[in-house]
mmCIF file of C-alpha atoms in Angstrom:
data_model
loop_
_atom_site.group_PDB
_atom_site.id
_atom_site.type_symbol
_atom_site.label_atom_id
_atom_site.label_comp_id
_atom_site.label_asym_id
_atom_site.label_seq_id
_atom_site.Cartn_x
_atom_site.Cartn_y
_atom_site.Cartn_z
ATOM 1 C CA UNK L 1 46.707 -7.368 -86.413
ATOM 2 C CA UNK L 2 43.417 -5.516 -86.204
ATOM 3 C CA UNK L 3 40.304 -7.603 -86.724
ATOM 4 C CA UNK L 4 38.068 -6.135 -89.496
ATOM 5 C CA UNK L 5 35.043 -7.078 -87.408
ATOM 6 C CA UNK L 6 36.113 -4.509 -84.820
ATOM 7 C CA UNK L 7 35.093 -1.724 -87.226
ATOM 8 C CA UNK L 8 31.721 -3.202 -88.175
ATOM 9 C CA UNK L 9 28.708 -1.338 -86.823
ATOM 10 C CA UNK L 10 25.313 -3.042 -87.066
ATOM 11 C CA UNK L 11 22.471 -0.778 -88.228
ATOM 12 C CA UNK L 12 19.916 0.035 -85.516
ATOM 13 C CA UNK L 13 17.191 -2.595 -85.079
ATOM 14 C CA UNK L 14 13.804 -1.249 -83.984
ATOM 15 C CA UNK L 15 11.965 -4.583 -84.043
ATOM 16 C CA UNK L 16 11.172 -6.176 -80.703
ATOM 17 C CA UNK L 17 12.021 -9.652 -79.441
ATOM 18 C CA UNK L 18 8.954 -11.863 -79.059
ATOM 19 C CA UNK L 19 8.803 -14.473 -76.302
ATOM 20 C CA UNK L 20 7.279 -17.665 -77.733
ATOM 21 C CA UNK L 21 7.552 -19.841 -74.611
ATOM 22 C CA UNK L 22 8.649 -19.207 -71.034
ATOM 23 C CA UNK L 23 9.070 -21.210 -67.851
ATOM 24 C CA UNK L 24 11.371 -20.929 -64.837
ATOM 25 C CA UNK L 25 14.231 -22.629 -66.675
ATOM 26 C CA UNK L 26 14.300 -21.354 -70.252
ATOM 27 C CA UNK L 27 12.867 -19.102 -72.935
ATOM 28 C CA UNK L 28 12.079 -19.619 -76.593
ATOM 29 C CA UNK L 29 12.203 -16.283 -78.388
ATOM 30 C CA UNK L 30 11.842 -14.927 -81.906
ATOM 31 C CA UNK L 31 14.879 -12.876 -82.939
ATOM 32 C CA UNK L 32 14.242 -10.174 -85.534
ATOM 33 C CA UNK L 33 16.493 -9.885 -88.568
ATOM 34 C CA UNK L 34 19.155 -7.228 -88.058
ATOM 35 C CA UNK L 35 19.677 -7.815 -84.320
ATOM 36 C CA UNK L 36 22.961 -9.218 -83.019
ATOM 37 C CA UNK L 37 22.754 -12.331 -80.866
ATOM 38 C CA UNK L 38 25.525 -11.070 -78.579
ATOM 39 C CA UNK L 39 26.856 -7.535 -78.176
ATOM 40 C CA UNK L 40 29.962 -6.782 -80.234
ATOM 41 C CA UNK L 41 33.280 -5.300 -79.113
ATOM 42 C CA UNK L 42 32.505 -1.942 -80.711
ATOM 43 C CA UNK L 43 30.570 0.315 -78.284
ATOM 44 C CA UNK L 44 28.011 1.003 -81.033
ATOM 45 C CA UNK L 45 27.174 -2.723 -81.159
ATOM 46 C CA UNK L 46 25.796 -2.953 -77.627
ATOM 47 C CA UNK L 47 22.224 -3.756 -78.687
ATOM 48 C CA UNK L 48 21.706 -7.504 -78.957
ATOM 49 C CA UNK L 49 19.415 -10.355 -77.931
ATOM 50 C CA UNK L 50 21.409 -10.908 -74.744
ATOM 51 C CA UNK L 51 21.655 -7.194 -73.907
ATOM 52 C CA UNK L 52 17.888 -6.789 -74.171
ATOM 53 C CA UNK L 53 16.914 -9.966 -72.316
ATOM 54 C CA UNK L 54 19.350 -9.715 -69.410
ATOM 55 C CA UNK L 55 17.514 -6.601 -68.186
ATOM 56 C CA UNK L 56 14.403 -8.677 -67.439
ATOM 57 C CA UNK L 57 16.072 -12.059 -66.940
ATOM 58 C CA UNK L 58 19.325 -11.533 -64.953
ATOM 59 C CA UNK L 59 21.662 -14.472 -65.396
ATOM 60 C CA UNK L 60 20.209 -15.569 -68.724
ATOM 61 C CA UNK L 61 22.573 -16.863 -71.401
ATOM 62 C CA UNK L 62 22.407 -17.909 -75.040
ATOM 63 C CA UNK L 63 22.547 -21.619 -75.793
ATOM 64 C CA UNK L 64 23.249 -20.937 -79.478
ATOM 65 C CA UNK L 65 23.341 -17.982 -81.872
ATOM 66 C CA UNK L 66 21.798 -16.810 -85.107
ATOM 67 C CA UNK L 67 23.597 -14.621 -87.645
ATOM 68 C CA UNK L 68 22.775 -10.915 -87.664
ATOM 69 C CA UNK L 69 20.526 -11.159 -90.734
ATOM 70 C CA UNK L 70 18.812 -14.408 -89.746
ATOM 71 C CA UNK L 71 15.504 -14.159 -87.925
ATOM 72 C CA UNK L 72 13.671 -16.803 -85.995
ATOM 73 C CA UNK L 73 13.571 -19.052 -82.982
ATOM 74 C CA UNK L 74 16.319 -19.047 -80.343
ATOM 75 C CA UNK L 75 16.752 -20.943 -77.081
ATOM 76 C CA UNK L 76 17.745 -19.007 -73.943
ATOM 77 C CA UNK L 77 18.815 -20.597 -70.649
ATOM 78 C CA UNK L 78 17.846 -18.784 -67.453
ATOM 79 C CA UNK L 79 20.728 -20.119 -65.348
ATOM 80 C CA UNK L 80 24.142 -21.761 -65.775
ATOM 81 C CA UNK L 81 22.955 -25.258 -64.912
ATOM 82 C CA UNK L 82 20.247 -25.192 -67.578
ATOM 83 C CA UNK L 83 22.707 -23.743 -70.078
ATOM 84 C CA UNK L 84 25.106 -26.637 -69.535
ATOM 85 C CA UNK L 85 22.332 -29.222 -69.908
ATOM 86 C CA UNK L 86 21.047 -27.649 -73.129
ATOM 87 C CA UNK L 87 24.526 -27.176 -74.613
ATOM 88 C CA UNK L 88 25.131 -30.892 -74.008
ATOM 89 C CA UNK L 89 22.102 -31.677 -76.176
ATOM 90 C CA UNK L 90 23.495 -29.481 -78.952
ATOM 91 C CA UNK L 91 26.911 -31.155 -78.781
ATOM 92 C CA UNK L 92 25.285 -34.602 -78.813
ATOM 93 C CA UNK L 93 23.110 -33.543 -81.788
ATOM 94 C CA UNK L 94 19.881 -34.160 -79.935
ATOM 95 C CA UNK L 95 18.522 -30.808 -81.126
ATOM 96 C CA UNK L 96 16.637 -30.503 -84.408
ATOM 97 C CA UNK L 97 16.843 -27.157 -86.212
ATOM 98 C CA UNK L 98 14.921 -26.269 -89.349
ATOM 99 C CA UNK L 99 15.034 -23.097 -91.417
ATOM 100 C CA UNK L 100 13.014 -21.574 -94.247
ATOM 101 C CA UNK L 101 14.897 -19.780 -97.022
ATOM 102 C CA UNK L 102 14.276 -18.170 -100.396
ATOM 103 C CA UNK L 103 16.894 -19.191 -102.959
ATOM 104 C CA UNK L 104 17.784 -17.683 -106.318
ATOM 105 C CA UNK L 105 16.695 -19.706 -109.344
ATOM 106 C CA UNK L 106 14.863 -23.017 -109.570
ATOM 107 C CA UNK L 107 16.161 -25.942 -107.534
ATOM 108 C CA UNK L 108 15.439 -28.968 -109.693
ATOM 109 C CA UNK L 109 15.853 -31.633 -107.003
ATOM 110 C CA UNK L 110 12.900 -32.003 -104.639
ATOM 111 C CA UNK L 111 15.219 -32.849 -101.761
ATOM 112 C CA UNK L 112 18.843 -33.669 -101.147
ATOM 113 C CA UNK L 113 21.886 -33.550 -98.902
ATOM 114 C CA UNK L 114 24.763 -31.114 -99.266
ATOM 115 C CA UNK L 115 28.107 -32.377 -97.960
ATOM 116 C CA UNK L 116 30.966 -29.896 -98.252
ATOM 117 C CA UNK L 117 33.634 -29.142 -95.658
ATOM 118 C CA UNK L 118 33.825 -25.542 -94.421
ATOM 119 C CA UNK L 119 36.957 -23.629 -93.377
ATOM 120 C CA UNK L 120 37.853 -20.070 -92.409
ATOM 121 C CA UNK L 121 38.692 -17.832 -95.358
ATOM 122 C CA UNK L 122 41.309 -15.808 -93.482
ATOM 123 C CA UNK L 123 42.164 -13.288 -96.255
ATOM 124 C CA UNK L 124 38.443 -12.533 -96.670
ATOM 125 C CA UNK L 125 37.316 -12.489 -93.031
ATOM 126 C CA UNK L 126 34.520 -12.893 -91.906
ATOM 127 C CA UNK L 127 33.775 -15.140 -94.879
ATOM 128 C CA UNK L 128 34.078 -18.902 -94.783
ATOM 129 C CA UNK L 129 34.981 -21.154 -97.725
ATOM 130 C CA UNK L 130 34.414 -24.661 -99.020
ATOM 131 C CA UNK L 131 37.678 -26.551 -98.552
ATOM 132 C CA UNK L 132 37.959 -30.313 -98.218
ATOM 133 C CA UNK L 133 41.623 -30.120 -97.154
ATOM 134 C CA UNK L 134 41.377 -27.540 -94.357
ATOM 135 C CA UNK L 135 37.677 -27.548 -93.534
ATOM 136 C CA UNK L 136 35.538 -29.323 -90.972
ATOM 137 C CA UNK L 137 32.855 -31.730 -92.223
ATOM 138 C CA UNK L 138 29.517 -30.013 -92.828
ATOM 139 C CA UNK L 139 26.200 -31.526 -93.904
ATOM 140 C CA UNK L 140 22.854 -29.885 -94.690
ATOM 141 C CA UNK L 141 19.538 -31.299 -95.858
ATOM 142 C CA UNK L 142 17.207 -29.385 -98.156
ATOM 143 C CA UNK L 143 13.620 -29.913 -99.266
ATOM 144 C CA UNK L 144 11.778 -27.791 -101.799
ATOM 145 C CA UNK L 145 8.591 -26.241 -100.434
ATOM 146 C CA UNK L 146 7.564 -24.460 -103.618
ATOM 147 C CA UNK L 147 8.546 -22.341 -106.603
ATOM 148 C CA UNK L 148 7.914 -18.602 -106.683
ATOM 149 C CA UNK L 149 8.600 -15.619 -108.904
ATOM 150 C CA UNK L 150 9.690 -12.083 -108.136
ATOM 151 C CA UNK L 151 8.620 -9.246 -110.416
ATOM 152 C CA UNK L 152 11.386 -6.773 -111.260
ATOM 153 C CA UNK L 153 10.873 -3.492 -113.082
ATOM 154 C CA UNK L 154 12.800 -3.203 -116.339
ATOM 155 C CA UNK L 155 14.684 -0.120 -115.192
ATOM 156 C CA UNK L 156 15.737 -1.966 -112.027
ATOM 157 C CA UNK L 157 17.177 -4.786 -114.126
ATOM 158 C CA UNK L 158 19.109 -2.317 -116.265
ATOM 159 C CA UNK L 159 20.489 -0.642 -113.185
ATOM 160 C CA UNK L 160 21.836 -3.911 -111.851
ATOM 161 C CA UNK L 161 23.257 -4.831 -115.272
ATOM 162 C CA UNK L 162 26.019 -2.304 -114.662
ATOM 163 C CA UNK L 163 27.193 -4.047 -111.483
ATOM 164 C CA UNK L 164 30.310 -6.169 -112.032
ATOM 165 C CA UNK L 165 29.192 -6.734 -115.635
ATOM 166 C CA UNK L 166 26.640 -9.326 -114.527
ATOM 167 C CA UNK L 167 22.957 -8.998 -115.328
ATOM 168 C CA UNK L 168 20.376 -9.601 -112.661
ATOM 169 C CA UNK L 169 18.749 -12.227 -114.871
ATOM 170 C CA UNK L 170 21.971 -14.187 -115.280
ATOM 171 C CA UNK L 171 22.802 -13.901 -111.596
ATOM 172 C CA UNK L 172 19.669 -15.733 -110.502
ATOM 173 C CA UNK L 173 19.558 -18.299 -113.308
ATOM 174 C CA UNK L 174 16.228 -17.124 -114.700
ATOM 175 C CA UNK L 175 14.304 -20.049 -116.093
ATOM 176 C CA UNK L 176 11.908 -18.102 -118.342
ATOM 177 C CA UNK L 177 13.992 -15.776 -120.553
ATOM 178 C CA UNK L 178 10.917 -14.779 -122.591
ATOM 179 C CA UNK L 179 9.565 -12.872 -119.597
ATOM 180 C CA UNK L 180 12.549 -10.847 -118.516
ATOM 181 C CA UNK L 181 10.699 -9.191 -115.636
ATOM 182 C CA UNK L 182 9.959 -12.406 -113.738
ATOM 183 C CA UNK L 183 12.738 -13.912 -111.618
ATOM 184 C CA UNK L 184 12.547 -17.526 -110.478
ATOM 185 C CA UNK L 185 12.929 -18.241 -106.769
ATOM 186 C CA UNK L 186 12.689 -21.448 -104.741
ATOM 187 C CA UNK L 187 11.370 -21.686 -101.185
ATOM 188 C CA UNK L 188 13.155 -24.445 -99.282
ATOM 189 C CA UNK L 189 13.322 -25.977 -95.846
ATOM 190 C CA UNK L 190 16.908 -26.405 -94.629
ATOM 191 C CA UNK L 191 18.048 -28.753 -91.883
ATOM 192 C CA UNK L 192 21.681 -28.445 -90.754
ATOM 193 C CA UNK L 193 23.121 -31.745 -89.563
ATOM 194 C CA UNK L 194 26.259 -29.957 -88.355
ATOM 195 C CA UNK L 195 26.680 -26.457 -86.975
ATOM 196 C CA UNK L 196 29.476 -24.706 -88.859
ATOM 197 C CA UNK L 197 29.648 -20.922 -89.131
ATOM 198 C CA UNK L 198 27.547 -19.633 -92.071
ATOM 199 C CA UNK L 199 26.840 -23.255 -93.001
ATOM 200 C CA UNK L 200 23.437 -22.862 -94.648
ATOM 201 C CA UNK L 201 24.407 -19.703 -96.496
ATOM 202 C CA UNK L 202 27.606 -21.117 -97.994
ATOM 203 C CA UNK L 203 26.042 -24.528 -98.738
ATOM 204 C CA UNK L 204 23.239 -22.874 -100.710
ATOM 205 C CA UNK L 205 25.815 -20.906 -102.689
ATOM 206 C CA UNK L 206 27.771 -24.132 -103.236
ATOM 207 C CA UNK L 207 24.726 -25.816 -104.792
ATOM 208 C CA UNK L 208 24.348 -22.851 -107.157
ATOM 209 C CA UNK L 209 21.354 -21.173 -105.509
ATOM 210 C CA UNK L 210 22.411 -18.451 -103.051
ATOM 211 C CA UNK L 211 19.987 -17.199 -100.421
ATOM 212 C CA UNK L 212 18.301 -13.974 -101.502
ATOM 213 C CA UNK L 213 19.573 -10.937 -99.587
ATOM 214 C CA UNK L 214 22.845 -12.588 -98.493
ATOM 215 C CA UNK L 215 25.698 -10.086 -98.414
ATOM 216 C CA UNK L 216 28.524 -12.644 -98.275
ATOM 217 C CA UNK L 217 27.600 -15.672 -100.374
ATOM 218 C CA UNK L 218 26.006 -14.770 -103.685
ATOM 219 C CA UNK L 219 26.231 -11.952 -106.197
ATOM 220 C CA UNK L 220 25.597 -8.250 -105.848
ATOM 221 C CA UNK L 221 22.405 -8.824 -107.795
ATOM 222 C CA UNK L 222 20.993 -11.555 -105.526
ATOM 223 C CA UNK L 223 21.959 -9.483 -102.489
ATOM 224 C CA UNK L 224 19.941 -6.517 -103.766
ATOM 225 C CA UNK L 225 16.787 -8.549 -104.341
ATOM 226 C CA UNK L 226 15.710 -8.192 -100.689
ATOM 227 C CA UNK L 227 16.171 -5.738 -97.849
ATOM 228 C CA UNK L 228 17.125 -8.567 -95.484
ATOM 229 C CA UNK L 229 18.628 -12.043 -95.519
ATOM 230 C CA UNK L 230 15.789 -14.358 -96.511
ATOM 231 C CA UNK L 231 16.624 -17.009 -93.929
ATOM 232 C CA UNK L 232 14.407 -17.742 -90.920
ATOM 233 C CA UNK L 233 14.850 -20.274 -88.114
ATOM 234 C CA UNK L 234 11.413 -21.878 -88.120
ATOM 235 C CA UNK L 235 11.634 -24.926 -85.858
ATOM 236 C CA UNK L 236 13.694 -25.961 -82.848
ATOM 237 C CA UNK L 237 13.142 -29.307 -81.115
ATOM 238 C CA UNK L 238 14.897 -30.466 -77.935
ATOM 239 C CA UNK L 239 14.267 -32.308 -74.661
ATOM 240 C CA UNK L 240 13.301 -30.089 -71.751
ATOM 241 C CA UNK L 241 16.327 -30.247 -69.406
ATOM 242 C CA UNK L 242 14.200 -30.822 -66.299
ATOM 243 C CA UNK L 243 11.023 -32.648 -67.364
ATOM 244 C CA UNK L 244 12.536 -34.539 -70.294
ATOM 245 C CA UNK L 245 9.480 -33.724 -72.418
ATOM 246 C CA UNK L 246 10.266 -33.129 -76.075
ATOM 247 C CA UNK L 247 9.720 -29.441 -76.860
ATOM 248 C CA UNK L 248 8.622 -28.533 -80.412
ATOM 249 C CA UNK L 249 9.329 -24.823 -80.829
ATOM 250 C CA UNK L 250 7.922 -23.008 -83.846
ATOM 251 C CA UNK L 251 8.287 -19.504 -85.261
ATOM 252 C CA UNK L 252 6.251 -18.732 -88.424
ATOM 253 C CA UNK L 253 8.268 -17.474 -91.369
ATOM 254 C CA UNK L 254 7.666 -13.724 -91.912
ATOM 255 C CA UNK L 255 8.361 -13.781 -95.665
#
């Protein structure tokens, strides 16, 4: 059976990769939103983090990946030995990852833990689903950074009203119905305790506050609120595989 992903073509990404830290063993880089981590099977999906970096760093390899729409910090090994040592830290959960996201609506809890098992949603590939029977355990921490609003023109709201019969205001759980041009958003810090596919995106949807700009887990309305997925890998902490010094990587959030 043909895999639907084989027909997907990522839009061109003109943004450059930024090197945040470099030594003879590894790189910390900032991946732009819209760039694949690894090249896809389709010939049009050759451009990727690995494809770009391997030209200047032969033998480099990815220790982990970020989704196409996610921007932020990534760890790159410059040889196989370093890759194995870093991957061991990931498998032993010695690596701390933190993300910044903009969520639809107002999250009333200041912080919390989301525990919901995640499984493949085979009929709707590449989507995942919450399923306690078939899924693998998945846990994410969240902490509210602040509340924000997004101004929407009236004609824009009316345009979205016609999509799937759901109004933009209803889709994002607007908290101030008297001002129908102001949409409530919540900026949060997310910390995945496990590393399931699409974990943060589906967990935010599960708690009732999808990530703005997410094409898979949310509504058409929340997807259209931004030109990109509003999810950024901000911090990455790990032990340097040679020196043992704790590395605190940081990539400022661009939104």
